[in-house]
Amino acid sequence: MFAATPLGAMTESGRNCRKTDVGVLYRTHRGVLCLMSGCALNEKEFFSCCQLLLQQSEHLRDGWSWEAVQGSEEGYLRKTVLRSVLADCYDAQKQTETASDSVSPVSAHPIQELQQQERTQPVVATCFHSDGIIGDDGDEDDAVCVLSEGSSHVLQYEYHILYSCSYSAPVLYFRAFTLEGRSLTLEDVWSSVHPNFRHCLQNSPLTAITQQEHPLLGQPFFMLHPCRTEEFMRPVLQEAQEQPRPVNYVLLWLSVVGPVVGLDVPLKYCTQLHLSSLQHSASDLMSSTVETGVRRFARKTCK
Amino acid sequence: IMADDKDVLRDVWFGRIPTCFTLNQDEVTEREAEAYYLLLPRVSYLTLVTDKVKKHFLKVMRTEDVEEMWFEYEGTPLKWHYPIGVLFDLHASNSVLPWSITVHFKNFPDRDLLHCPSSSVIEAHFMSSIKEADALKHKSQVVNDMQKKDHKQLWMGLQNDKFDQFWAMNRKLMEYPTEEGGFRYIPFRIYQAMSDRPFIQKLFRPVSPEGNAYTLGDLLKEMYPAAITNDGEQKRYQVVIHGIEPLLETPLQWLSEHLSHPDNFLHICVVPTPSD
């Protein structure tokens, strides 16, 4: 069984869990997990989930850091990634090959990994649509692919995870620059979104990627709108609840929305949540919940 | 009392700021550009109401020298996505009228300003604020019960300066169950000119657990205590909403219903008291 004990058990476990108005908080030897009975996340829970994610990130060298606001508990998770973007020459074959590792269609490497890759093989060049705008589905086949040997288009993506008190949910903000410091436009960014999501998001402005002012930094960022988060998280959380299995809300949410904007969330994150004997079933749970979540997210945004 | 309250809604809606637009000296022109004067609606957005300004300056420029238009006041790029009245109160409230804004057509500061390629971007931003405000006030129930045409009516009311058209729909967003005594949370943002942080926005209820109405002073004490002057101290800051300083004893619920912007947010500016 898990190292965490459910509510109702006596003394020892009574010390290790706490009922909140949105669920039960478990304290395990690996940190705090949250068994959600509702689908809203309050700010304290957001903070706890982030700290747990941070611990795992450090262990996996996944590059996340916590940026605090003037020494308070308020703050956000941050990660910078260097990417060589294969925008429209997306290989369907490659997708099925890498599906078991992650849901991301483009490669995103923390800085160290990319440098390593550069040493062993030439960096993959960039493909952009000739006009930078994504039109109908049929365009994928007609995409102009300019593969220039020896030249690489490396972009710096910066991802922030903030808390929205209005929607009681985490929100993903991001921006991207060329190495020369040119900001990527919304059109550039669209070309890095997985084709399946691109079509769905375009029809639904409120779940689309829009340019917004970062609420703590005041600078322009792109944002994935949070108003539908509760909708697509609910079934995913309910499934986990029926087991019952404690989940890290922020990690679960990130594994659903991250891939939409090319942010990789390695499955290794969830295997750390459980004792080694349960590694296999934990991966199954994560991949099935991620798949369900992704499918539901795509369906909901296509309304 | 009802009649007075409605007057407040009208005064807020029809508030104007006399503005003088001057072309940036470094722009390349074929002949001298004259300044352009305009009365700006406090409750609207710069990029929504400055088509005439653009047309005026385009007359003296070549198309190849024209990129996305942006505005600046005394070196500060002006955020078009903030209501005009907020920009004025925050940056120029204690300066002489007309408000002098510099117009640029080059070197768009994309690290400071959001792009505004079309009015549909302004509409999306406006509707997004309304939805967020309703998420706070009513858990999104009222705005989600509205139809698409109702949302459109709110936007068209703002765009075309139609008070009645706007409020016919907006009044639904101002209702609340009588037994609650107010909204679930008050949608507000507190702006401070001299701060890295663009604004403060947090959860705040209009009514205490005992049923007492919270005031503007209560909100500030919780969110920005430095704005409150203690007894015996000299007043360091002015707390400005729509160009006026409401009494700190004013109930927050009343302020939210009557002094919110069309985006349903109470935008509060904290500015240093001018030293004469």
Coordinates of C-alpha atoms in Angstrom, one line a residue:
Chain A
M1 CA 0.0 0.0 0.0
F2 CA 1.0 3.6 -0.2
A3 CA 3.0 5.2 2.6
A4 CA 0.1 7.7 2.9
T5 CA -2.9 6.7 5.0
P6 CA -6.5 7.6 4.4
L7 CA -8.7 9.8 6.6
G8 CA -10.4 8.0 9.3
A9 CA -7.4 6.1 10.6
M10 CA -6.2 6.9 14.1
T11 CA -3.5 9.0 15.7
E12 CA -0.4 8.4 13.5
S13 CA -2.2 8.9 10.2
G14 CA -4.4 11.6 11.8
R15 CA -1.3 13.7 12.1
N16 CA -0.5 13.1 8.4
C17 CA -3.7 14.2 6.8
R18 CA -5.9 17.2 6.8
K19 CA -9.3 17.7 5.3
T20 CA -9.6 20.9 3.3
D21 CA -12.7 22.2 1.5
V22 CA -11.6 20.8 -1.7
G23 CA -10.3 17.4 -0.7
V24 CA -8.0 15.5 1.6
L25 CA -4.3 16.4 1.9
Y26 CA -2.0 13.5 2.4
R27 CA 1.5 13.9 3.8
T28 CA 3.8 11.1 2.6
H29 CA 7.5 10.7 3.0
R30 CA 7.8 12.2 -0.4
G31 CA 5.9 15.4 0.3
V32 CA 2.3 16.5 0.0
L33 CA -0.2 15.0 -2.4
C34 CA -3.8 15.9 -2.7
L35 CA -6.8 13.7 -3.1
M36 CA -9.3 16.0 -4.7
S37 CA -12.9 15.8 -3.9
G38 CA -13.6 19.0 -5.8
C39 CA -11.9 20.4 -8.9
A40 CA -10.9 23.7 -7.5
L41 CA -7.4 24.4 -6.2
N42 CA -6.8 27.0 -3.5
E43 CA -3.6 29.0 -3.4
K44 CA -2.1 27.0 -0.5
E45 CA -2.6 23.8 -2.3
F46 CA -1.1 25.3 -5.4
F47 CA 2.0 26.2 -3.4
S48 CA 2.2 22.7 -1.9
C49 CA 1.8 21.0 -5.3
C50 CA 4.5 23.2 -6.8
Q51 CA 7.0 22.5 -4.1
L52 CA 6.4 18.8 -4.6
L53 CA 6.8 19.1 -8.4
L54 CA 10.0 21.1 -7.7
Q55 CA 11.5 18.4 -5.6
Q56 CA 10.9 15.8 -8.3
S57 CA 12.2 18.2 -10.9
E58 CA 15.4 18.6 -9.0
H59 CA 15.8 14.9 -8.8
L60 CA 15.1 14.5 -12.5
R61 CA 17.1 17.6 -13.5
D62 CA 14.1 18.8 -15.4
G63 CA 14.9 22.5 -14.8
W64 CA 12.0 24.0 -12.9
S65 CA 12.6 26.7 -10.3
W66 CA 10.4 28.6 -7.9
E67 CA 10.3 32.4 -8.2
A68 CA 9.0 34.0 -5.0
V69 CA 7.3 37.3 -4.7
Q70 CA 9.0 39.4 -2.1
G71 CA 9.6 36.5 0.4
S72 CA 5.9 35.6 0.6
E73 CA 4.4 32.3 -0.4
E74 CA 3.2 33.9 -3.5
G75 CA 5.2 33.1 -6.6
Y76 CA 5.4 30.9 -9.7
L77 CA 7.2 28.0 -11.2
R78 CA 9.6 28.8 -14.0
K79 CA 11.5 26.8 -16.6
T80 CA 13.6 27.9 -19.6
V81 CA 14.1 25.5 -22.5
L82 CA 16.2 25.7 -25.7
R83 CA 14.5 24.1 -28.6
S84 CA 15.1 23.5 -32.2
V85 CA 11.7 23.6 -33.6
L86 CA 10.3 21.2 -36.3
A87 CA 7.2 23.2 -36.9
D88 CA 5.4 21.8 -39.9
C89 CA 7.6 18.9 -41.1
Y90 CA 6.0 16.9 -38.4
D91 CA 6.5 13.2 -39.0
A92 CA 3.5 11.0 -38.2
Q93 CA 5.8 8.1 -37.9
K94 CA 7.9 9.8 -35.3
Q95 CA 4.8 10.5 -33.3
T96 CA 3.9 6.9 -32.7
E97 CA 7.5 6.0 -31.9
T98 CA 7.9 8.6 -29.2
A99 CA 4.3 8.4 -27.9
S100 CA 5.3 6.1 -25.1
D101 CA 7.9 8.4 -23.8
S102 CA 6.0 11.6 -23.8
V103 CA 3.1 13.4 -25.5
S104 CA 5.1 16.2 -26.9
P105 CA 5.4 16.4 -30.7
V106 CA 8.4 18.6 -30.7
S107 CA 11.6 18.1 -28.8
A108 CA 12.2 20.3 -25.9
H109 CA 15.5 20.0 -24.1
P110 CA 16.7 21.5 -20.9
I111 CA 19.9 23.4 -21.8
Q112 CA 22.4 20.7 -20.9
E113 CA 20.7 18.1 -23.0
L114 CA 20.8 20.2 -26.1
Q115 CA 24.4 20.9 -25.8
Q116 CA 25.1 17.3 -25.6
Q117 CA 23.0 16.6 -28.7
E118 CA 25.0 19.2 -30.6
R119 CA 28.1 17.3 -30.0
T120 CA 26.9 14.0 -31.2
Q121 CA 24.8 15.1 -34.2
P122 CA 24.0 18.2 -36.2
V123 CA 21.1 20.2 -34.7
V124 CA 17.9 19.6 -36.6
A125 CA 17.0 22.6 -38.7
T126 CA 13.7 24.5 -38.5
C127 CA 10.8 24.3 -40.7
F128 CA 8.3 27.2 -40.9
H129 CA 5.3 27.7 -43.0
S130 CA 6.3 30.1 -45.8
D131 CA 3.8 32.7 -44.5
G132 CA 4.0 31.8 -40.9
I133 CA 0.2 31.4 -40.6
I134 CA -1.6 28.2 -40.2
G135 CA -4.5 27.8 -42.5
D136 CA -6.7 24.7 -43.1
D137 CA -5.8 21.1 -42.2
G138 CA -4.7 20.4 -45.7
D139 CA -1.7 22.8 -45.3
E140 CA 0.3 20.2 -43.4
D141 CA 1.0 18.3 -46.6
D142 CA 1.8 21.5 -48.5
A143 CA 4.1 22.9 -45.9
V144 CA 7.3 24.4 -47.2
C145 CA 10.2 22.8 -45.5
V146 CA 13.5 24.6 -45.6
L147 CA 16.1 22.3 -44.3
S148 CA 19.4 24.2 -44.3
E149 CA 22.3 22.0 -43.5
G150 CA 24.6 23.2 -40.8
S151 CA 22.4 26.1 -39.8
S152 CA 20.2 25.7 -36.8
H153 CA 17.2 27.7 -35.5
V154 CA 17.4 27.6 -31.8
L155 CA 14.7 29.3 -29.8
Q156 CA 14.5 30.0 -26.1
Y157 CA 11.2 29.2 -24.5
E158 CA 10.3 30.4 -21.1
Y159 CA 7.4 28.7 -19.2
H160 CA 5.7 30.1 -16.1
I161 CA 3.1 28.4 -14.0
L162 CA 1.0 30.9 -12.0
Y163 CA -2.0 30.6 -9.8
S164 CA -5.3 32.3 -10.9
C165 CA -7.4 33.1 -7.9
S166 CA -10.3 34.0 -10.2
Y167 CA -10.5 30.5 -11.6
S168 CA -9.0 28.6 -8.7
A169 CA -6.6 26.9 -11.1
P170 CA -3.0 27.0 -12.4
V171 CA -2.3 29.0 -15.6
L172 CA 0.4 28.5 -18.1
Y173 CA 2.2 31.5 -19.4
F174 CA 5.1 31.4 -21.9
R175 CA 7.2 33.5 -24.2
A176 CA 9.9 32.7 -26.8
F177 CA 12.9 34.5 -28.3
T178 CA 15.4 33.8 -31.0
L179 CA 18.9 33.7 -29.7
E180 CA 19.3 37.2 -31.1
G181 CA 16.6 38.4 -28.8
R182 CA 13.7 38.8 -31.2
S183 CA 10.4 38.0 -29.6
L184 CA 8.3 35.3 -31.3
T185 CA 5.0 36.4 -32.5
L186 CA 1.7 34.7 -32.0
E187 CA 1.9 33.3 -35.6
D188 CA 5.4 31.9 -34.9
V189 CA 4.1 30.3 -31.7
W190 CA 1.1 28.7 -33.5
S191 CA 3.4 26.9 -35.8
S192 CA 4.9 25.0 -32.8
V193 CA 1.5 23.8 -31.5
H194 CA 0.6 20.2 -32.2
P195 CA -1.6 20.1 -35.4
N196 CA -4.4 18.4 -33.6
F197 CA -4.6 21.1 -31.0
R198 CA -4.1 23.9 -33.4
H199 CA -7.3 23.2 -35.2
C200 CA -9.3 22.9 -32.0
L201 CA -7.9 25.9 -30.3
Q202 CA -8.4 28.3 -33.2
N203 CA -12.1 27.7 -33.1
S204 CA -12.4 28.5 -29.5
P205 CA -10.9 31.9 -28.6
L206 CA -11.2 31.5 -24.8
T207 CA -9.1 28.3 -24.7
A208 CA -6.8 29.6 -27.4
I209 CA -3.4 31.0 -26.9
T210 CA -3.6 34.7 -26.5
Q211 CA -1.1 37.4 -25.7
Q212 CA -1.6 38.7 -22.1
E213 CA 0.2 40.8 -19.6
H214 CA 2.0 38.7 -17.0
P215 CA 0.2 39.5 -13.7
L216 CA 3.4 39.6 -11.7
L217 CA 6.0 40.9 -14.2
G218 CA 3.8 43.2 -16.3
Q219 CA 5.4 42.0 -19.5
P220 CA 3.7 40.4 -22.6
F221 CA 3.5 36.6 -22.5
F222 CA 1.3 34.1 -24.3
M223 CA -1.2 32.4 -22.1
L224 CA -3.4 29.3 -22.3
H225 CA -6.7 30.5 -21.0
P226 CA -7.7 28.9 -17.6
C227 CA -11.5 29.3 -17.7
R228 CA -11.9 25.7 -19.0
T229 CA -9.4 24.1 -16.7
E230 CA -11.9 22.9 -14.1
E231 CA -14.0 21.3 -16.9
F232 CA -11.3 19.1 -18.3
M233 CA -9.6 18.4 -14.9
R234 CA -12.9 17.1 -13.3
P235 CA -13.1 13.8 -15.1
V236 CA -9.4 13.2 -14.8
L237 CA -9.6 13.9 -11.0
Q238 CA -12.7 11.8 -10.6
E239 CA -11.1 8.8 -12.2
A240 CA -8.1 9.2 -9.8
Q241 CA -10.6 9.7 -6.9
E242 CA -12.4 6.4 -7.7
Q243 CA -9.2 4.4 -7.2
P244 CA -8.5 6.2 -4.7
R245 CA -5.1 7.6 -5.6
P246 CA -3.5 10.8 -4.4
V247 CA -2.5 13.1 -7.2
N248 CA -0.5 16.2 -7.6
Y249 CA -3.0 18.6 -9.2
V250 CA -0.4 20.8 -10.8
L251 CA 1.6 18.0 -12.2
L252 CA -1.5 16.3 -13.6
W253 CA -2.7 19.6 -15.1
L254 CA 0.7 20.3 -16.6
S255 CA 0.9 16.9 -18.3
V256 CA -2.4 17.7 -20.1
V257 CA -1.7 21.3 -21.1
G258 CA 2.0 21.3 -21.4
P259 CA 2.2 19.2 -24.6
V260 CA -0.2 21.6 -26.3
V261 CA 2.6 24.2 -26.3
G262 CA 5.5 21.8 -26.7
L263 CA 6.3 21.4 -23.0
D264 CA 7.5 18.0 -22.2
V265 CA 6.5 16.3 -19.0
P266 CA 8.4 13.1 -18.6
L267 CA 6.5 10.1 -17.2
K268 CA 9.3 9.6 -14.7
Y269 CA 7.6 12.3 -12.6
C270 CA 4.8 10.0 -11.5
T271 CA 6.9 7.0 -10.9
Q272 CA 8.5 9.0 -8.0
L273 CA 5.1 9.4 -6.3
H274 CA 4.9 5.8 -5.4
L275 CA 7.0 3.1 -3.8
S276 CA 9.1 1.2 -6.3
S277 CA 6.9 -1.9 -6.2
L278 CA 4.1 0.2 -7.6
Q279 CA 6.1 1.8 -10.4
H280 CA 4.5 -0.1 -13.2
S281 CA 0.9 0.6 -12.2
A282 CA 1.7 4.3 -11.5
S283 CA 3.0 4.7 -15.1
D284 CA -0.2 3.1 -16.4
L285 CA -2.3 5.4 -14.3
M286 CA -0.4 8.5 -15.4
S287 CA -0.4 7.6 -19.1
S288 CA -4.0 6.6 -19.1
T289 CA -5.1 9.7 -17.2
V290 CA -2.9 11.9 -19.4
E291 CA -4.5 10.3 -22.5
T292 CA -8.0 10.7 -21.1
G293 CA -7.2 14.3 -20.1
V294 CA -5.7 15.1 -23.5
R295 CA -8.7 13.6 -25.3
R296 CA -11.2 15.4 -23.1
F297 CA -9.3 18.7 -23.4
A298 CA -9.3 18.4 -27.1
R299 CA -13.0 17.6 -27.2
K300 CA -14.0 20.4 -24.9
T301 CA -12.1 23.0 -26.7
C302 CA -13.7 21.9 -30.0
K303 CA -17.2 22.9 -28.9
Chain B
I1 CA -31.6 57.1 -3.9
M2 CA -32.1 54.9 -6.9
A3 CA -32.1 58.0 -9.2
D4 CA -28.8 59.2 -7.7
D5 CA -27.3 55.8 -8.2
K6 CA -28.2 55.8 -11.8
D7 CA -26.7 59.2 -12.3
V8 CA -23.4 57.8 -11.0
L9 CA -23.5 55.1 -13.7
R10 CA -24.0 57.8 -16.3
D11 CA -21.3 60.0 -15.0
V12 CA -18.9 57.1 -15.0
W13 CA -19.8 56.1 -18.5
F14 CA -19.6 59.6 -20.0
G15 CA -16.4 60.6 -18.3
R16 CA -13.9 62.2 -20.8
I17 CA -10.3 63.3 -20.8
P18 CA -9.2 66.1 -23.2
T19 CA -6.1 64.8 -24.9
C20 CA -3.5 66.2 -27.3
F21 CA -1.8 63.7 -29.6
T22 CA 1.7 64.7 -31.0
L23 CA 3.7 62.7 -33.4
N24 CA 7.1 61.5 -32.2
Q25 CA 9.8 63.8 -33.5
D26 CA 11.9 61.0 -34.9
E27 CA 9.1 59.7 -37.2
V28 CA 9.9 60.4 -40.8
T29 CA 7.3 62.8 -42.3
E30 CA 6.8 64.5 -45.7
R31 CA 5.7 67.7 -44.0
E32 CA 5.2 69.0 -40.5
A33 CA 2.6 67.1 -38.5
E34 CA 0.1 69.1 -36.5
A35 CA -1.1 68.0 -33.1
Y36 CA -4.5 66.3 -32.9
Y37 CA -7.0 67.0 -30.1
L38 CA -9.6 64.5 -28.9
L39 CA -11.8 63.8 -26.0
L40 CA -11.1 60.3 -24.8
P41 CA -13.7 58.2 -23.1
R42 CA -12.4 57.1 -19.7
V43 CA -14.0 53.7 -19.9
S44 CA -12.8 52.8 -23.4
Y45 CA -9.4 51.6 -24.7
L46 CA -6.8 53.6 -26.7
T47 CA -6.7 51.4 -29.7
L48 CA -10.5 51.4 -30.0
V49 CA -10.9 55.2 -30.1
T50 CA -7.9 56.4 -32.0
D51 CA -8.7 55.6 -35.7
K52 CA -9.0 59.3 -36.3
V53 CA -5.6 60.0 -34.8
K54 CA -4.0 57.4 -37.0
K55 CA -5.7 58.8 -40.1
H56 CA -4.6 62.3 -39.2
F57 CA -0.9 61.4 -39.0
L58 CA -0.9 59.0 -41.9
K59 CA -1.7 62.0 -44.1
V60 CA 1.9 63.3 -43.6
M61 CA 3.7 59.9 -43.7
R62 CA 4.7 57.4 -46.4
T63 CA 3.2 53.9 -45.9
E64 CA 6.6 52.3 -45.8
D65 CA 7.4 54.3 -42.7
V66 CA 4.3 53.1 -40.9
E67 CA 4.2 50.1 -38.6
E68 CA 1.9 49.3 -35.6
M69 CA 0.8 52.5 -33.9
W70 CA 1.6 52.9 -30.2
F71 CA 1.4 55.6 -27.5
E72 CA 3.7 56.9 -24.9
Y73 CA 3.5 59.5 -22.1
E74 CA 6.7 61.0 -20.8
G75 CA 8.7 58.0 -21.9
T76 CA 6.3 55.4 -20.6
P77 CA 4.7 53.2 -23.3
L78 CA 0.9 53.2 -22.6
K79 CA -0.8 49.8 -22.2
W80 CA -3.7 49.9 -24.6
H81 CA -5.4 47.0 -22.7
Y82 CA -5.9 49.2 -19.6
P83 CA -8.9 51.5 -19.6
I84 CA -8.0 55.0 -20.7
G85 CA -9.1 56.5 -17.4
V86 CA -6.8 54.2 -15.5
L87 CA -3.8 55.2 -17.6
F88 CA -4.5 58.8 -17.0
D89 CA -5.1 58.5 -13.3
L90 CA -2.0 56.4 -12.9
H91 CA 0.4 58.4 -15.0
A92 CA -0.9 62.0 -15.4
S93 CA -3.6 62.7 -12.8
N94 CA -1.9 65.7 -11.3
S95 CA -0.6 67.2 -14.5
V96 CA -2.1 70.0 -16.5
L97 CA -4.8 69.3 -19.1
P98 CA -4.9 68.5 -22.0
W99 CA -3.1 65.1 -21.5
S100 CA -0.2 65.1 -23.9
I101 CA 0.4 61.8 -25.6
T102 CA 3.1 61.0 -28.1
V103 CA 2.2 58.9 -31.1
H104 CA 4.7 56.4 -32.5
F105 CA 4.7 54.3 -35.7
K106 CA 8.0 52.6 -35.4
N107 CA 10.1 50.5 -32.9
F108 CA 7.1 48.9 -31.2
P109 CA 8.3 48.0 -27.7
D110 CA 7.3 44.3 -27.7
R111 CA 8.8 43.7 -24.3
D112 CA 6.4 46.2 -22.7
L113 CA 3.2 46.3 -24.9
L114 CA 0.8 43.7 -26.1
H115 CA 0.2 43.8 -29.9
C116 CA -3.2 45.0 -31.1
P117 CA -3.6 44.0 -34.7
S118 CA -7.4 44.4 -34.9
S119 CA -10.5 45.3 -32.9
S120 CA -11.3 41.7 -32.4
V121 CA -8.3 41.5 -30.1
I122 CA -9.7 44.3 -28.1
E123 CA -13.1 42.6 -28.0
A124 CA -11.5 39.3 -26.9
H125 CA -9.6 41.1 -24.1
F126 CA -12.7 43.0 -23.0
M127 CA -14.9 39.8 -22.9
S128 CA -12.2 37.9 -21.1
S129 CA -12.2 40.6 -18.3
I130 CA -16.0 40.4 -18.1
K131 CA -15.8 36.6 -17.8
E132 CA -13.1 36.7 -15.2
A133 CA -15.1 39.3 -13.2
D134 CA -18.1 37.0 -13.3
A135 CA -16.1 34.0 -12.2
L136 CA -15.3 36.1 -9.0
K137 CA -18.8 37.4 -8.5
H138 CA -21.0 34.5 -9.5
K139 CA -18.7 31.5 -10.2
S140 CA -19.3 32.3 -13.9
Q141 CA -23.0 31.3 -13.6
V142 CA -24.5 34.6 -14.9
V143 CA -22.1 35.1 -17.9
N144 CA -22.4 31.5 -18.9
D145 CA -26.2 31.7 -18.9
M146 CA -26.0 34.6 -21.4
Q147 CA -26.2 33.8 -25.0
K148 CA -23.6 34.8 -27.6
K149 CA -25.7 37.7 -28.7
D150 CA -25.9 39.0 -25.2
H151 CA -22.1 39.0 -25.0
K152 CA -22.0 40.8 -28.3
Q153 CA -24.4 43.4 -27.0
L154 CA -22.0 44.2 -24.1
W155 CA -19.1 44.7 -26.6
M156 CA -21.2 46.7 -29.1
G157 CA -22.5 48.9 -26.3
L158 CA -18.9 49.8 -25.4
Q159 CA -17.6 50.1 -28.9
N160 CA -20.5 52.4 -30.0
D161 CA -20.7 54.4 -26.8
K162 CA -24.3 53.2 -26.1
F163 CA -25.0 53.4 -22.4
D164 CA -28.5 52.0 -22.5
Q165 CA -27.6 49.1 -24.8
F166 CA -24.7 48.2 -22.5
W167 CA -26.5 48.4 -19.2
A168 CA -29.6 46.5 -20.4
M169 CA -27.3 43.5 -20.3
N170 CA -24.7 44.5 -17.7
R171 CA -27.4 44.9 -15.0
K172 CA -27.6 41.1 -14.9
L173 CA -24.0 41.0 -14.0
M174 CA -24.7 43.3 -11.1
E175 CA -27.3 41.2 -9.4
Y176 CA -26.8 39.0 -6.4
P177 CA -28.9 36.8 -4.1
T178 CA -30.4 39.2 -1.4
E179 CA -29.5 36.8 1.4
E180 CA -25.8 37.0 0.4
G181 CA -25.6 40.7 0.8
G182 CA -23.3 41.0 -2.2
F183 CA -21.1 39.3 -4.7
R184 CA -19.1 36.2 -3.8
Y185 CA -15.8 38.1 -4.4
I186 CA -15.2 41.7 -5.6
P187 CA -13.3 42.0 -8.9
F188 CA -10.7 44.7 -8.3
R189 CA -7.2 45.6 -9.3
I190 CA -5.0 48.1 -7.4
Y191 CA -2.4 49.9 -9.4
Q192 CA 0.7 51.7 -8.1
A193 CA 2.8 53.8 -10.5
M194 CA 6.1 53.1 -8.8
S195 CA 6.1 49.3 -8.7
D196 CA 7.5 46.4 -10.6
R197 CA 4.3 44.5 -10.0
P198 CA 1.7 45.7 -12.5
F199 CA -1.3 45.4 -10.1
I200 CA -2.6 43.6 -7.0
Q201 CA -5.5 41.3 -7.5
K202 CA -6.6 38.9 -4.8
L203 CA -9.8 37.3 -3.3
F204 CA -11.8 39.7 -1.2
R205 CA -15.4 39.3 0.0
P206 CA -17.7 42.3 0.2
V207 CA -19.4 41.1 3.4
S208 CA -17.8 39.8 6.6
P209 CA -18.9 36.5 8.1
E210 CA -21.0 38.5 10.6
G211 CA -22.8 40.2 7.8
N212 CA -21.1 43.6 7.9
A213 CA -20.3 45.4 4.7
Y214 CA -16.6 45.9 4.1
T215 CA -15.4 49.3 2.9
L216 CA -12.8 50.6 0.5
G217 CA -10.6 51.3 3.6
D218 CA -10.9 47.6 4.7
L219 CA -9.8 46.5 1.2
L220 CA -6.8 48.7 1.2
K221 CA -5.8 47.8 4.8
E222 CA -5.7 44.2 3.7
M223 CA -4.1 44.6 0.2
Y224 CA -2.1 47.8 0.3
P225 CA -1.8 49.2 3.8
A226 CA 0.8 51.8 2.8
A227 CA -2.0 53.6 1.0
I228 CA -3.8 54.4 4.2
T229 CA -2.7 57.5 6.1
N230 CA -2.5 57.0 9.9
D231 CA -3.7 59.6 12.3
G232 CA -1.3 62.5 12.7
E233 CA 0.6 61.5 9.5
Q234 CA 0.8 63.6 6.4
K235 CA -1.2 62.1 3.5
R236 CA 1.3 60.4 1.2
Y237 CA -1.1 58.8 -1.3
Q238 CA -4.3 59.4 -3.1
V239 CA -6.6 56.5 -3.8
V240 CA -8.3 57.3 -7.1
I241 CA -11.2 55.7 -9.0
H242 CA -12.5 57.4 -12.2
G243 CA -10.5 60.5 -11.3
I244 CA -12.1 61.0 -7.9
E245 CA -11.1 60.0 -4.3
P246 CA -14.0 58.1 -2.8
L247 CA -14.3 58.2 1.0
L248 CA -12.6 55.2 2.5
E249 CA -15.8 54.5 4.4
T250 CA -17.7 53.7 1.1
P251 CA -19.0 50.2 1.0
L252 CA -17.0 48.0 -1.4
Q253 CA -20.1 46.3 -2.7
W254 CA -21.6 49.7 -3.7
L255 CA -18.3 50.7 -5.4
S256 CA -18.3 47.5 -7.3
E257 CA -21.8 48.0 -8.6
H258 CA -21.5 51.7 -9.5
L259 CA -17.8 52.5 -10.1
S260 CA -16.6 49.5 -11.9
H261 CA -15.5 49.9 -15.5
P262 CA -17.6 48.3 -18.3
D263 CA -15.2 45.3 -17.9
N264 CA -16.8 44.8 -14.5
F265 CA -13.6 45.4 -12.6
L266 CA -13.0 48.1 -10.0
H267 CA -9.7 49.7 -11.1
I268 CA -8.1 51.5 -8.2
C269 CA -5.0 53.8 -8.7
V270 CA -2.8 54.6 -5.8
V271 CA -0.7 57.7 -6.7
P272 CA 1.6 59.9 -4.7
T273 CA -0.1 63.1 -3.3
P274 CA 1.2 66.0 -5.3
S275 CA 3.5 68.3 -3.4
D276 CA 2.6 71.8 -4.4

